[in-house]
XYZ file of C-alpha atoms in Angstrom:
708
model
C -13.588 -50.296 -86.889
C -10.420 -52.350 -87.288
C -9.046 -49.805 -89.737
C -9.638 -47.005 -87.268
C -7.824 -48.981 -84.516
C -4.784 -49.537 -86.752
C -4.643 -45.881 -87.648
C -4.904 -44.902 -84.024
C -2.127 -47.319 -83.133
C 0.134 -45.858 -85.837
C -0.668 -42.334 -84.628
C 0.265 -43.313 -81.029
C 3.415 -44.982 -82.333
C 4.529 -41.831 -84.147
C 3.736 -39.740 -81.093
C 5.900 -41.993 -78.887
C 8.909 -42.022 -81.208
C 8.302 -44.531 -84.008
C 8.998 -47.939 -82.387
C 6.306 -50.313 -81.326
C 6.236 -51.891 -77.936
C 7.027 -55.249 -79.514
C 10.092 -53.821 -81.282
C 11.334 -52.105 -78.187
C 10.568 -55.214 -76.167
C 12.765 -57.247 -78.490
C 15.587 -54.718 -78.184
C 15.164 -54.617 -74.409
C 15.207 -58.405 -74.106
C 18.352 -58.641 -76.189
C 20.075 -55.950 -74.119
C 19.003 -57.439 -70.811
C 20.080 -60.903 -71.942
C 23.493 -59.689 -72.995
C 23.978 -57.772 -69.736
C 22.830 -60.787 -67.751
C 25.376 -63.013 -69.463
C 28.087 -60.437 -68.732
C 27.016 -60.282 -65.096
C 27.139 -64.070 -64.843
C 30.663 -63.985 -66.252
C 31.702 -61.241 -63.846
C 30.200 -63.085 -60.905
C 31.995 -66.248 -61.970
C 35.266 -64.326 -62.181
C 34.795 -62.743 -58.770
C 33.760 -66.040 -57.190
C 36.745 -67.789 -58.739
C 39.090 -65.130 -57.430
C 37.523 -65.301 -53.997
C 37.786 -69.102 -53.989
C 41.480 -68.879 -54.776
C 41.927 -66.242 -52.106
C 40.117 -68.417 -49.567
C 42.360 -71.355 -50.465
C 45.519 -69.268 -50.012
C 44.194 -67.820 -46.747
C 43.478 -71.323 -45.422
C 46.985 -72.427 -46.341
C 48.607 -69.353 -44.771
C 46.473 -69.703 -41.657
C 47.542 -73.336 -41.293
C 51.221 -72.396 -41.691
C 50.803 -69.514 -39.239
C 49.374 -71.890 -36.640
C 52.111 -74.459 -37.347
C 54.844 -71.869 -36.873
C 53.088 -70.537 -33.770
C 53.184 -73.987 -32.219
C 56.814 -74.515 -33.197
C 58.115 -71.178 -31.862
C 56.067 -71.570 -28.675
C 57.440 -75.081 -28.206
C 61.008 -73.887 -28.837
C 60.890 -71.115 -26.243
C 59.030 -73.351 -23.810
C 61.808 -75.938 -24.081
C 64.459 -73.253 -23.474
C 62.537 -72.077 -20.395
C 62.453 -75.628 -19.028
C 66.175 -76.085 -19.709
C 66.901 -72.780 -17.985
C 64.970 -73.855 -14.897
C 66.778 -77.202 -14.788
C 70.204 -75.644 -15.385
C 69.766 -73.066 -12.617
C 68.201 -75.240 -9.916
C 70.699 -78.090 -9.654
C 73.523 -78.520 -7.182
C 76.251 -77.586 -9.683
C 74.664 -74.223 -10.455
C 73.998 -73.457 -6.796
C 77.525 -74.390 -5.795
C 79.027 -72.353 -8.608
C 76.897 -69.332 -7.657
C 77.883 -69.483 -3.998
C 81.584 -69.853 -4.860
C 81.492 -67.040 -7.410
C 79.738 -64.740 -4.934
C 82.321 -65.457 -2.258
C 85.170 -64.954 -4.714
C 83.617 -61.709 -5.915
C 83.365 -60.374 -2.356
C 87.057 -61.170 -1.811
C 87.889 -59.531 -5.152
C 86.282 -56.261 -4.013
C 89.321 -55.478 -1.888
C 91.754 -55.822 -4.772
C 92.734 -53.081 -7.226
C 94.603 -53.237 -10.523
C 98.163 -52.037 -10.717
C 98.941 -49.325 -13.239
C 100.422 -51.973 -15.547
C 97.313 -54.159 -15.278
C 95.004 -51.200 -15.831
C 96.989 -50.225 -18.913
C 96.696 -53.775 -20.224
C 92.904 -53.685 -19.762
C 92.690 -50.326 -21.528
C 94.830 -51.698 -24.335
C 92.399 -54.605 -24.783
C 89.542 -52.160 -25.318
C 91.465 -49.755 -27.510
C 93.209 -52.358 -29.696
C 90.803 -55.302 -29.758
C 87.206 -54.852 -28.651
C 86.301 -51.267 -29.593
C 87.662 -51.474 -33.189
C 85.636 -54.654 -33.732
C 82.508 -53.123 -32.138
C 82.757 -49.867 -34.091
C 83.382 -51.761 -37.318
C 80.307 -53.945 -36.739
C 77.918 -51.180 -35.639
C 79.271 -48.112 -37.439
C 79.131 -46.161 -34.158
C 81.856 -44.531 -32.048
C 82.402 -45.355 -28.354
C 84.519 -43.848 -25.594
C 87.723 -45.742 -24.756
C 86.520 -46.788 -21.297
C 82.765 -46.850 -21.967
C 82.466 -50.475 -20.875
C 85.125 -50.607 -18.150
C 83.296 -51.378 -14.873
C 83.474 -48.646 -12.219
C 83.927 -51.189 -9.408
C 87.417 -52.507 -8.548
C 86.120 -56.088 -8.555
C 84.641 -55.625 -12.010
C 87.881 -54.246 -13.438
C 89.912 -57.072 -11.897
C 87.477 -59.671 -13.294
C 87.794 -58.175 -16.781
C 91.569 -58.062 -16.477
C 91.675 -61.729 -15.473
C 89.213 -63.150 -18.018
C 87.801 -60.656 -20.531
C 91.278 -59.686 -21.713
C 91.665 -63.257 -22.911
C 89.109 -62.285 -25.613
C 87.521 -65.588 -24.793
C 84.776 -67.207 -26.778
C 82.105 -69.635 -25.712
C 83.495 -72.383 -27.946
C 87.036 -72.565 -26.508
C 88.423 -73.186 -22.992
C 89.220 -70.332 -20.617
C 92.814 -70.016 -19.521
C 93.771 -69.904 -15.845
C 95.029 -66.347 -15.166
C 97.322 -67.796 -12.512
C 96.590 -65.288 -9.764
C 95.473 -67.992 -7.338
C 92.488 -66.001 -6.139
C 89.289 -67.695 -4.873
C 87.412 -65.867 -7.628
C 89.602 -67.299 -10.410
C 89.257 -70.796 -8.964
C 85.464 -70.379 -8.693
C 85.291 -68.965 -12.245
C 87.185 -71.899 -13.757
C 85.114 -74.456 -11.833
C 81.881 -72.716 -12.905
C 83.081 -72.672 -16.517
C 83.494 -76.444 -16.490
C 79.725 -76.685 -15.873
C 78.217 -73.697 -17.677
C 80.356 -73.965 -20.817
C 78.851 -77.420 -21.372
C 75.476 -75.727 -21.927
C 77.085 -73.800 -24.746
C 78.869 -76.784 -26.247
C 76.167 -79.443 -25.923
C 72.935 -77.447 -26.215
C 74.125 -74.633 -28.448
C 73.496 -71.464 -26.431
C 75.658 -68.553 -27.531
C 76.461 -67.461 -23.982
C 75.677 -68.150 -20.313
C 75.700 -65.247 -17.847
C 75.643 -65.500 -14.031
C 74.968 -62.478 -11.800
C 74.827 -62.078 -8.040
C 71.808 -60.550 -6.337
C 73.397 -57.071 -6.435
C 73.414 -57.201 -10.231
C 77.161 -57.831 -10.644
C 77.908 -60.120 -13.614
C 80.281 -62.599 -11.977
C 80.576 -65.068 -14.887
C 80.061 -65.242 -18.653
C 80.830 -68.254 -20.792
C 81.924 -65.956 -23.633
C 84.143 -63.834 -21.389
C 82.660 -60.661 -22.881
C 82.780 -57.079 -21.704
C 79.586 -57.632 -19.730
C 81.691 -59.571 -17.184
C 82.188 -57.408 -14.115
C 79.526 -54.880 -15.083
C 76.490 -54.181 -12.913
C 73.024 -54.726 -14.384
C 71.383 -52.120 -12.158
C 73.691 -49.138 -12.671
C 76.278 -50.209 -15.265
C 76.440 -49.587 -19.030
C 73.876 -52.354 -19.696
C 71.283 -51.219 -17.135
C 68.762 -50.408 -19.911
C 69.171 -53.784 -21.629
C 66.634 -56.585 -21.865
C 69.024 -58.711 -19.782
C 68.878 -56.123 -16.982
C 65.090 -56.066 -17.234
C 64.906 -59.856 -16.964
C 67.316 -59.802 -14.009
C 65.183 -57.235 -12.166
C 61.986 -59.250 -12.716
C 63.549 -62.481 -11.457
C 65.058 -60.840 -8.363
C 61.792 -59.049 -7.608
C 59.859 -62.339 -7.842
C 62.325 -64.025 -5.437
C 61.061 -67.462 -6.442
C 63.157 -70.387 -7.631
C 60.342 -71.353 -10.005
C 60.271 -68.027 -11.863
C 61.557 -67.959 -15.467
C 61.596 -64.755 -17.534
C 61.913 -64.613 -21.336
C 63.057 -61.263 -22.738
C 62.565 -59.628 -26.098
C 65.382 -59.643 -28.642
C 67.937 -56.847 -28.288
C 71.147 -55.707 -29.979
C 73.803 -56.902 -27.505
C 76.905 -54.729 -27.375
C 79.216 -57.421 -25.902
C 78.258 -59.546 -28.939
C 79.266 -56.658 -31.254
C 75.663 -55.472 -31.573
C 74.364 -58.841 -32.771
C 70.698 -59.507 -31.877
C 70.236 -61.828 -28.891
C 67.477 -62.833 -26.513
C 67.628 -64.133 -22.960
C 65.892 -66.688 -20.806
C 66.559 -65.725 -17.181
C 65.995 -67.872 -14.090
C 67.058 -67.724 -10.419
C 69.814 -69.871 -8.953
C 68.920 -71.301 -5.577
C 66.622 -73.631 -3.703
C 63.686 -73.434 -1.329
C 65.879 -71.660 1.239
C 66.421 -68.724 -1.095
C 68.164 -67.608 -4.259
C 71.862 -66.817 -4.516
C 72.072 -65.454 -8.027
C 70.584 -65.325 -11.495
C 71.346 -67.438 -14.569
C 70.730 -66.058 -18.084
C 70.904 -68.237 -21.198
C 71.598 -66.348 -24.429
C 69.324 -67.969 -27.016
C 70.738 -68.123 -30.576
C 68.611 -66.047 -32.952
C 69.329 -68.713 -35.566
C 67.029 -71.095 -33.664
C 64.153 -68.677 -34.170
C 65.086 -68.098 -37.809
C 65.268 -71.852 -38.461
C 61.740 -72.312 -37.127
C 60.246 -69.317 -38.944
C 61.922 -70.145 -42.275
C 61.246 -73.872 -42.052
C 65.003 -74.387 -42.448
C 64.781 -72.711 -45.869
C 62.380 -75.242 -47.390
C 59.581 -72.814 -48.256
C 58.497 -74.360 -51.547
C 58.420 -77.901 -50.131
C 56.155 -76.616 -47.370
C 53.673 -75.015 -49.791
C 54.809 -71.386 -49.665
C 55.480 -71.125 -53.389
C 57.982 -68.551 -54.592
C 57.074 -65.595 -52.320
C 55.350 -67.044 -49.252
C 56.914 -66.828 -45.792
C 56.219 -66.437 -42.094
C 57.898 -63.829 -39.924
C 57.765 -62.386 -36.408
C 57.387 -58.723 -35.509
C 57.401 -56.858 -32.212
C 55.113 -54.192 -30.855
C 57.626 -51.675 -32.271
C 56.794 -53.027 -35.773
C 60.353 -54.289 -36.264
C 61.022 -57.847 -37.423
C 62.088 -60.511 -34.959
C 63.034 -63.091 -37.619
C 64.710 -63.098 -41.012
C 63.074 -62.263 -44.328
C 62.910 -64.955 -47.002
C 63.713 -62.430 -49.716
C 66.936 -61.371 -47.956
C 68.047 -64.985 -47.602
C 67.289 -65.970 -51.200
C 68.081 -62.738 -53.028
C 70.199 -60.346 -50.956
C 71.186 -58.361 -54.074
C 67.578 -57.505 -54.940
C 66.334 -57.189 -51.376
C 67.537 -53.642 -50.711
C 65.972 -52.237 -53.883
C 62.677 -53.996 -53.149
C 62.283 -52.753 -49.569
C 63.451 -49.233 -50.427
C 60.793 -49.088 -53.150
C 58.261 -50.154 -50.526
C 59.178 -47.415 -48.007
C 62.261 -48.611 -46.057
C 65.059 -46.037 -45.814
C 68.227 -46.633 -47.822
C 70.410 -46.546 -44.652
C 68.272 -49.226 -43.012
C 68.294 -51.404 -46.128
C 72.070 -51.106 -46.425
C 72.513 -52.034 -42.755
C 70.241 -55.071 -43.211
C 72.248 -56.325 -46.189
C 75.564 -55.788 -44.358
C 74.264 -57.557 -41.243
C 72.731 -60.371 -43.288
C 69.576 -60.272 -41.180
C 66.368 -58.288 -40.705
C 65.971 -58.825 -36.941
C 65.403 -55.477 -35.144
C 66.143 -53.675 -38.424
C 63.371 -54.203 -40.973
C 60.235 -52.138 -40.302
C 56.922 -53.818 -41.033
C 53.848 -51.925 -42.131
C 50.300 -52.565 -43.135
C 46.981 -53.360 -41.559
C 47.978 -56.967 -40.781
C 50.763 -56.099 -38.302
C 48.729 -53.212 -36.873
C 45.781 -55.527 -36.186
C 47.968 -58.284 -34.714
C 49.749 -55.799 -32.413
C 46.285 -54.689 -31.295
C 45.551 -58.294 -30.271
C 43.470 -59.315 -33.293
C 43.670 -62.527 -35.326
C 42.591 -62.682 -38.947
C 43.499 -62.611 -42.629
C 43.296 -59.935 -45.313
C 44.874 -58.502 -48.451
C 47.131 -55.630 -47.430
C 50.416 -53.856 -48.127
C 53.472 -55.461 -46.570
C 57.104 -54.516 -46.005
C 58.126 -55.838 -49.447
C 56.507 -56.847 -52.701
C 53.520 -54.517 -52.594
C 50.177 -56.207 -51.980
C 50.119 -59.527 -50.122
C 47.603 -61.964 -48.696
C 48.360 -62.219 -44.984
C 47.236 -64.310 -42.037
C 48.196 -62.684 -38.738
C 47.862 -63.274 -34.990
C 49.478 -62.210 -31.704
C 51.777 -64.722 -29.982
C 50.886 -65.903 -26.488
C 54.407 -66.193 -25.036
C 55.214 -64.772 -21.599
C 57.766 -61.991 -21.648
C 57.611 -61.112 -25.348
C 55.101 -58.932 -27.150
C 55.385 -60.491 -30.608
C 53.025 -61.122 -33.496
C 53.284 -63.685 -36.286
C 52.436 -63.055 -39.935
C 52.186 -65.551 -42.791
C 52.161 -63.877 -46.211
C 52.206 -64.536 -49.966
C 52.320 -61.909 -52.682
C 48.926 -61.413 -54.329
C 50.426 -61.650 -57.804
C 51.552 -65.222 -57.158
C 48.443 -66.169 -55.199
C 46.107 -65.070 -58.002
C 48.192 -66.399 -60.919
C 45.702 -69.245 -61.616
C 43.008 -66.595 -62.171
C 44.521 -65.795 -65.607
C 43.830 -69.263 -66.992
C 40.490 -69.357 -65.263
C 39.523 -65.989 -66.792
C 40.372 -67.144 -70.327
C 38.181 -70.213 -69.991
C 35.422 -68.193 -68.374
C 35.500 -65.570 -71.145
C 35.051 -68.168 -73.879
C 32.218 -69.796 -71.953
C 30.559 -66.428 -71.373
C 30.738 -65.511 -75.075
C 29.066 -68.801 -76.009
C 26.419 -68.240 -73.372
C 25.766 -64.716 -74.607
C 25.236 -65.994 -78.193
C 22.767 -68.584 -76.995
C 20.903 -66.063 -74.871
C 20.673 -63.661 -77.831
C 18.996 -66.303 -79.967
C 16.579 -67.146 -77.175
C 15.748 -63.461 -76.745
C 14.490 -63.306 -80.343
C 11.970 -65.999 -79.513
C 11.010 -64.686 -76.098
C 10.382 -61.177 -77.451
C 7.236 -62.515 -79.152
C 5.652 -62.914 -75.775
C 4.074 -59.681 -74.616
C 3.473 -60.937 -71.120
C 7.125 -61.474 -70.266
C 7.753 -57.872 -69.108
C 4.607 -57.995 -67.024
C 5.772 -61.168 -65.309
C 9.169 -59.595 -64.660
C 7.483 -56.597 -63.064
C 5.293 -58.870 -60.967
C 8.368 -60.775 -59.837
C 10.021 -57.512 -58.835
C 6.948 -56.524 -56.824
C 7.101 -59.812 -54.913
C 10.795 -59.268 -54.135
C 10.109 -55.831 -52.760
C 7.267 -57.225 -50.673
C 9.774 -59.744 -49.265
C 12.057 -56.876 -48.216
C 14.533 -56.756 -51.145
C 14.449 -52.994 -51.738
C 17.420 -53.130 -54.126
C 15.267 -54.735 -56.798
C 15.023 -52.620 -59.968
C 13.157 -52.969 -63.277
C 14.581 -51.911 -66.643
C 13.198 -48.450 -67.571
C 14.360 -47.852 -71.172
C 11.874 -46.169 -73.516
C 8.848 -43.910 -73.070
C 5.924 -46.350 -73.303
C 3.392 -47.247 -70.670
C 5.413 -50.189 -69.330
C 8.440 -47.931 -68.918
C 6.306 -45.455 -66.967
C 5.065 -48.261 -64.772
C 8.582 -49.592 -64.244
C 9.842 -46.103 -63.400
C 7.111 -45.631 -60.836
C 7.979 -49.021 -59.373
C 11.685 -48.135 -59.114
C 10.881 -44.843 -57.395
C 8.684 -46.690 -54.948
C 11.446 -49.259 -54.220
C 14.033 -46.486 -53.756
C 11.738 -44.677 -51.347
C 11.165 -47.851 -49.343
C 14.882 -48.576 -49.272
C 15.683 -45.043 -48.096
C 13.160 -45.288 -45.289
C 14.498 -48.686 -44.243
C 18.072 -47.376 -44.261
C 17.033 -44.450 -42.086
C 15.348 -46.828 -39.643
C 18.379 -49.164 -39.593
C 20.778 -46.254 -39.183
C 18.823 -44.821 -36.286
C 18.673 -48.220 -34.574
C 22.423 -48.770 -35.051
C 23.164 -45.266 -33.768
C 21.065 -45.866 -30.672
C 22.882 -49.140 -30.019
C 26.274 -47.493 -30.501
C 25.427 -44.696 -28.076
C 24.255 -47.181 -25.457
C 27.429 -49.271 -25.723
C 29.635 -46.166 -25.599
C 28.295 -44.844 -22.298
C 27.591 -47.969 -20.257
C 28.503 -51.676 -19.955
C 26.621 -54.118 -22.171
C 24.799 -55.636 -19.196
C 23.297 -52.251 -18.235
C 22.532 -51.462 -21.862
C 20.583 -54.720 -22.108
C 18.563 -53.816 -19.005
C 17.888 -50.383 -20.428
C 16.616 -51.845 -23.697
C 14.352 -54.205 -21.756
C 12.858 -51.239 -19.871
C 14.133 -52.167 -16.408
C 13.343 -49.618 -13.706
C 16.462 -50.227 -11.594
C 19.535 -49.636 -13.713
C 22.447 -50.227 -11.366
C 25.028 -52.940 -10.749
C 27.485 -53.600 -7.941
C 31.083 -54.421 -8.826
C 33.686 -55.810 -6.423
C 37.428 -55.255 -6.534
C 37.405 -52.200 -8.793
C 40.180 -49.605 -8.822
C 38.955 -46.008 -9.124
C 40.949 -42.980 -10.294
C 39.541 -39.518 -9.562
C 41.798 -36.826 -10.999
C 41.600 -33.035 -10.991
C 43.494 -30.567 -13.163
C 45.342 -27.900 -11.215
C 45.845 -24.428 -12.669
C 43.507 -24.760 -15.661
C 41.377 -21.794 -14.589
C 44.439 -19.522 -14.490
C 45.674 -20.929 -17.794
C 42.330 -20.434 -19.559
C 41.636 -16.963 -18.164
C 43.168 -15.247 -21.211
C 41.681 -17.702 -23.737
C 38.446 -17.244 -25.635
C 35.763 -19.948 -25.565
C 37.014 -21.800 -28.669
C 40.638 -21.797 -27.476
C 39.663 -22.997 -24.016
C 37.562 -25.805 -25.478
C 40.391 -26.807 -27.826
C 42.911 -26.923 -24.976
C 40.544 -28.925 -22.795
C 39.857 -31.359 -25.644
C 43.606 -31.757 -26.175
C 44.089 -32.667 -22.509
C 41.149 -35.096 -22.458
C 42.327 -36.817 -25.629
C 45.689 -37.362 -23.993
C 43.961 -38.844 -20.928
C 41.843 -41.124 -23.145
C 44.970 -42.365 -24.934
C 46.655 -43.167 -21.616
C 43.463 -44.939 -20.463
C 43.414 -47.091 -23.596
C 47.088 -47.964 -23.188
C 46.699 -48.932 -19.532
C 43.436 -50.844 -19.971
C 41.457 -48.347 -17.895
C 37.801 -47.439 -18.584
C 36.766 -43.796 -18.717
C 33.582 -43.196 -16.710
C 33.039 -39.436 -16.659
C 34.908 -36.400 -17.960
C 34.593 -33.092 -16.122
C 35.875 -29.657 -17.096
C 38.742 -29.897 -14.686
C 38.747 -33.568 -13.816
C 38.486 -37.161 -14.908
C 36.833 -40.237 -13.381
C 38.049 -43.663 -14.519
C 38.037 -47.254 -13.317
C 39.939 -50.485 -13.845
C 38.290 -53.876 -13.464
C 34.730 -52.548 -13.918
C 33.705 -53.908 -17.313
C 36.651 -56.329 -17.617
C 37.725 -58.017 -14.338
C 41.498 -57.743 -13.877
C 43.843 -59.141 -11.259
C 46.132 -56.114 -11.585
C 43.559 -53.349 -11.647
C 45.339 -51.401 -8.887
C 48.605 -51.386 -10.841
C 46.813 -50.283 -14.002
C 45.013 -47.505 -12.130
C 48.244 -46.137 -10.653
C 50.001 -46.405 -14.027
C 47.105 -44.507 -15.563
C 47.257 -41.746 -12.947
C 51.025 -41.410 -13.415
C 50.492 -41.413 -17.185
C 47.932 -38.588 -16.833
C 50.533 -36.423 -15.109
C 53.006 -37.216 -17.890
C 50.352 -36.285 -20.460
C 49.771 -32.969 -18.671
C 53.521 -32.351 -18.705
C 53.634 -32.964 -22.462
C 50.778 -30.491 -22.831
C 52.791 -27.977 -20.800
C 55.818 -28.544 -23.029
C 53.730 -27.831 -26.122
C 51.788 -24.840 -24.831
C 54.009 -23.273 -22.190
C 51.320 -23.875 -19.561
C 52.081 -24.725 -15.915
C 49.263 -27.167 -15.284
C 49.545 -30.149 -13.007
C 47.263 -32.853 -11.724
C 46.211 -34.327 -8.423
C 44.758 -37.800 -8.584
C 43.286 -40.066 -5.929
C 43.332 -43.852 -6.343
C 41.364 -46.337 -4.243
C 40.107 -49.884 -4.752
C 37.035 -51.639 -3.487
C 33.371 -52.125 -4.252
C 31.503 -49.641 -6.432
C 28.073 -49.319 -7.983
C 27.498 -48.248 -11.587
C 24.233 -47.323 -13.180
C 21.990 -44.827 -14.906
C 20.989 -42.085 -12.512
C 18.739 -40.225 -14.953
C 16.988 -42.528 -17.373
C 15.473 -39.764 -19.490
C 18.884 -38.194 -20.235
C 20.997 -41.387 -20.012
C 23.419 -40.111 -17.347
C 25.735 -43.042 -16.548
C 27.748 -42.705 -13.342
C 29.803 -44.558 -10.747
C 29.498 -44.284 -6.982
C 30.465 -46.062 -3.777
C 33.061 -45.914 -1.026
C 35.987 -46.345 -3.406
C 34.765 -43.462 -5.585
C 34.141 -41.294 -2.525
C 37.583 -41.953 -1.060
C 39.327 -41.405 -4.400
C 37.490 -38.076 -4.674
C 38.545 -37.156 -1.117
C 42.168 -37.858 -1.978
C 41.766 -35.688 -5.062
C 40.515 -32.719 -3.022
C 42.462 -33.342 0.204
C 45.110 -30.791 -0.579
C 46.623 -28.513 -3.179
C 49.870 -30.428 -3.750
C 49.933 -32.133 -7.170
C 50.701 -35.827 -7.475
C 49.191 -39.289 -7.377
C 47.824 -40.308 -3.949
C 46.783 -43.837 -3.084
C 45.097 -45.491 -0.122
C 46.494 -48.319 1.966
C 44.389 -50.798 -0.017
C 46.124 -49.716 -3.212
C 49.548 -49.516 -1.617
C 49.475 -53.169 -0.527
C 48.768 -54.185 -4.111
C 51.371 -52.093 -5.881
C 54.133 -52.052 -3.283
C 57.406 -52.807 -5.012
C 56.096 -51.689 -8.389
C 56.127 -47.957 -7.540
C 58.080 -45.764 -5.155
C 55.613 -44.688 -2.459
C 56.073 -42.142 0.310
C 53.662 -41.534 3.133
C 51.534 -38.387 2.817
C 49.122 -36.595 5.146
C 46.153 -38.723 6.161
C 42.613 -37.762 5.227
C 39.560 -38.009 7.445
C 36.734 -40.246 6.207
C 33.602 -40.697 8.339
C 35.429 -39.337 11.379
C 38.429 -41.661 11.029
C 41.900 -40.887 9.703
C 42.858 -42.850 6.617
C 46.503 -43.290 5.622
C 47.514 -41.803 2.288
C 50.590 -42.600 0.197
C 52.065 -40.529 -2.571
C 53.680 -41.998 -5.692
C 57.187 -40.584 -5.771
């Protein structure tokens, strides 16, 4: 009987390919053991690399937060100094005297000789220096003020080619303005000498620059209609005057300042006056070097743990740097080649090297700056403006008046340098482990039950929900067939689970995309009443005008494409203004501000959105040759949002504010943005409003205003 069994076993062995289960089991155990050792080594390598990355990220995050605190503290101190400098008796007295002198100066005109001397200053002194510094050409009288008072002021003081670090000469004309200017300089120039500001500018409430410590070509110009009306200084002036509060301080973004030969500057602007009212505006020109000193740690990167390539820098919403690059400071010769290789244009790189600074010149790129500009804080490995791949820690800066982000970075090559030594040690350890495992596999292969136990273990893992578990399936024996069947079963279970998870995630995504989270939660809980009341919500109800005529000659696909193009433009404007889209119609658009996210300026955002929609329609017209326009109604008040058809998930918005906005939308055929009195009181001064025809609501006439 035993002989027959042996013969049968040999026959089965030949039929299966010649190797016994024991032989194949030994081979399988050896292979699995070797692979397992390799996996352990790979896991150790990956974990080591991730540990090093985590350490670098922690360090960069700490330095990012340190620099954030330092730059915030610096600008906060400048804001406090600006408030103190502008609200004392010396500043108020100087402002009043300068204003009076300026008014007297308005009746004076330059003689032909004086006018020629002023023109000679521009032609022979200022413009050659400006054109040499910027590489641009300017008209001979581009910066000569149009007002007589402005020209006289420049003749008296700007022609001296004064600088903030030397005294201003008395022009000797004996005018009240000259006397007031010299007395003001004795106070304001001390801010330059003792504190270190690069310039101090004083303007009257009409926007006339009546004093500058540097005596630049901005003296005598007007910030509302002069050559610098588009500058950050003019913007800060307008905000301070509009606020009309002695406690208001405005910090501007950095700009290239023409009177400073195009050098980057930033301003801290505050009103001059007291509780009885303001008489003028004081602007302190903050040295960019202060910001660079903070962001570079005064050049002591390695002492502060940044290694050879680490740094922190600032960038604006325009993705241009607001502080200097470490690489430019340490290696200006190699900087241009490095940034050009990374995507910066050769002209920009050459201008950076000539200027000796990257502020407002060096573009930044990569997911880190994009995420920070979008308001996110985090850390990741990404491409940067130089050096290829870097580990970065990024965040937006919370500083009033500036839309900046901060990035701390270190090149990945330096950050992961210790991985080389770690990998060598790990490889030797893994080879030793693999040898030991191979010897143990020879012993363990004698046990026939080991594969069965492994299969049983895999079954338990699958029963616990680990559907990624797999069993080795080499060979053609019975155990291989069993393992193969097991793997197919696990794959089928995993596929079903993935389908279930995907469907659940898709349902959740759809719910969140069409309604607020609070309503979505009620819907999931099976609530019967799916509605919520919201107070102080701004509603925009807009209607396209002329789309039917435009689409009359289009086929269905072209009409849909055009409509999608318009709606995408509206959605982009909504995202930029912080407005929530509620419902999109074929010829209209319903949106709200302050519905899901309460906002104190929802009326302003709603009007900005409506104006932006008209601009988007105009861009569409420019692209397509269409003549569409838009009529939008804006109201604010209480609204109700909810699901009006549970079976089909129709989310909508209704209430008096929605009704009135819709009435404004359909009240006439004239395009434009029309707002109610409630909106007007909130945005007055921010937009130019003209009174339009009233509409009748519930039998009563309601005033309507049109955004000019």
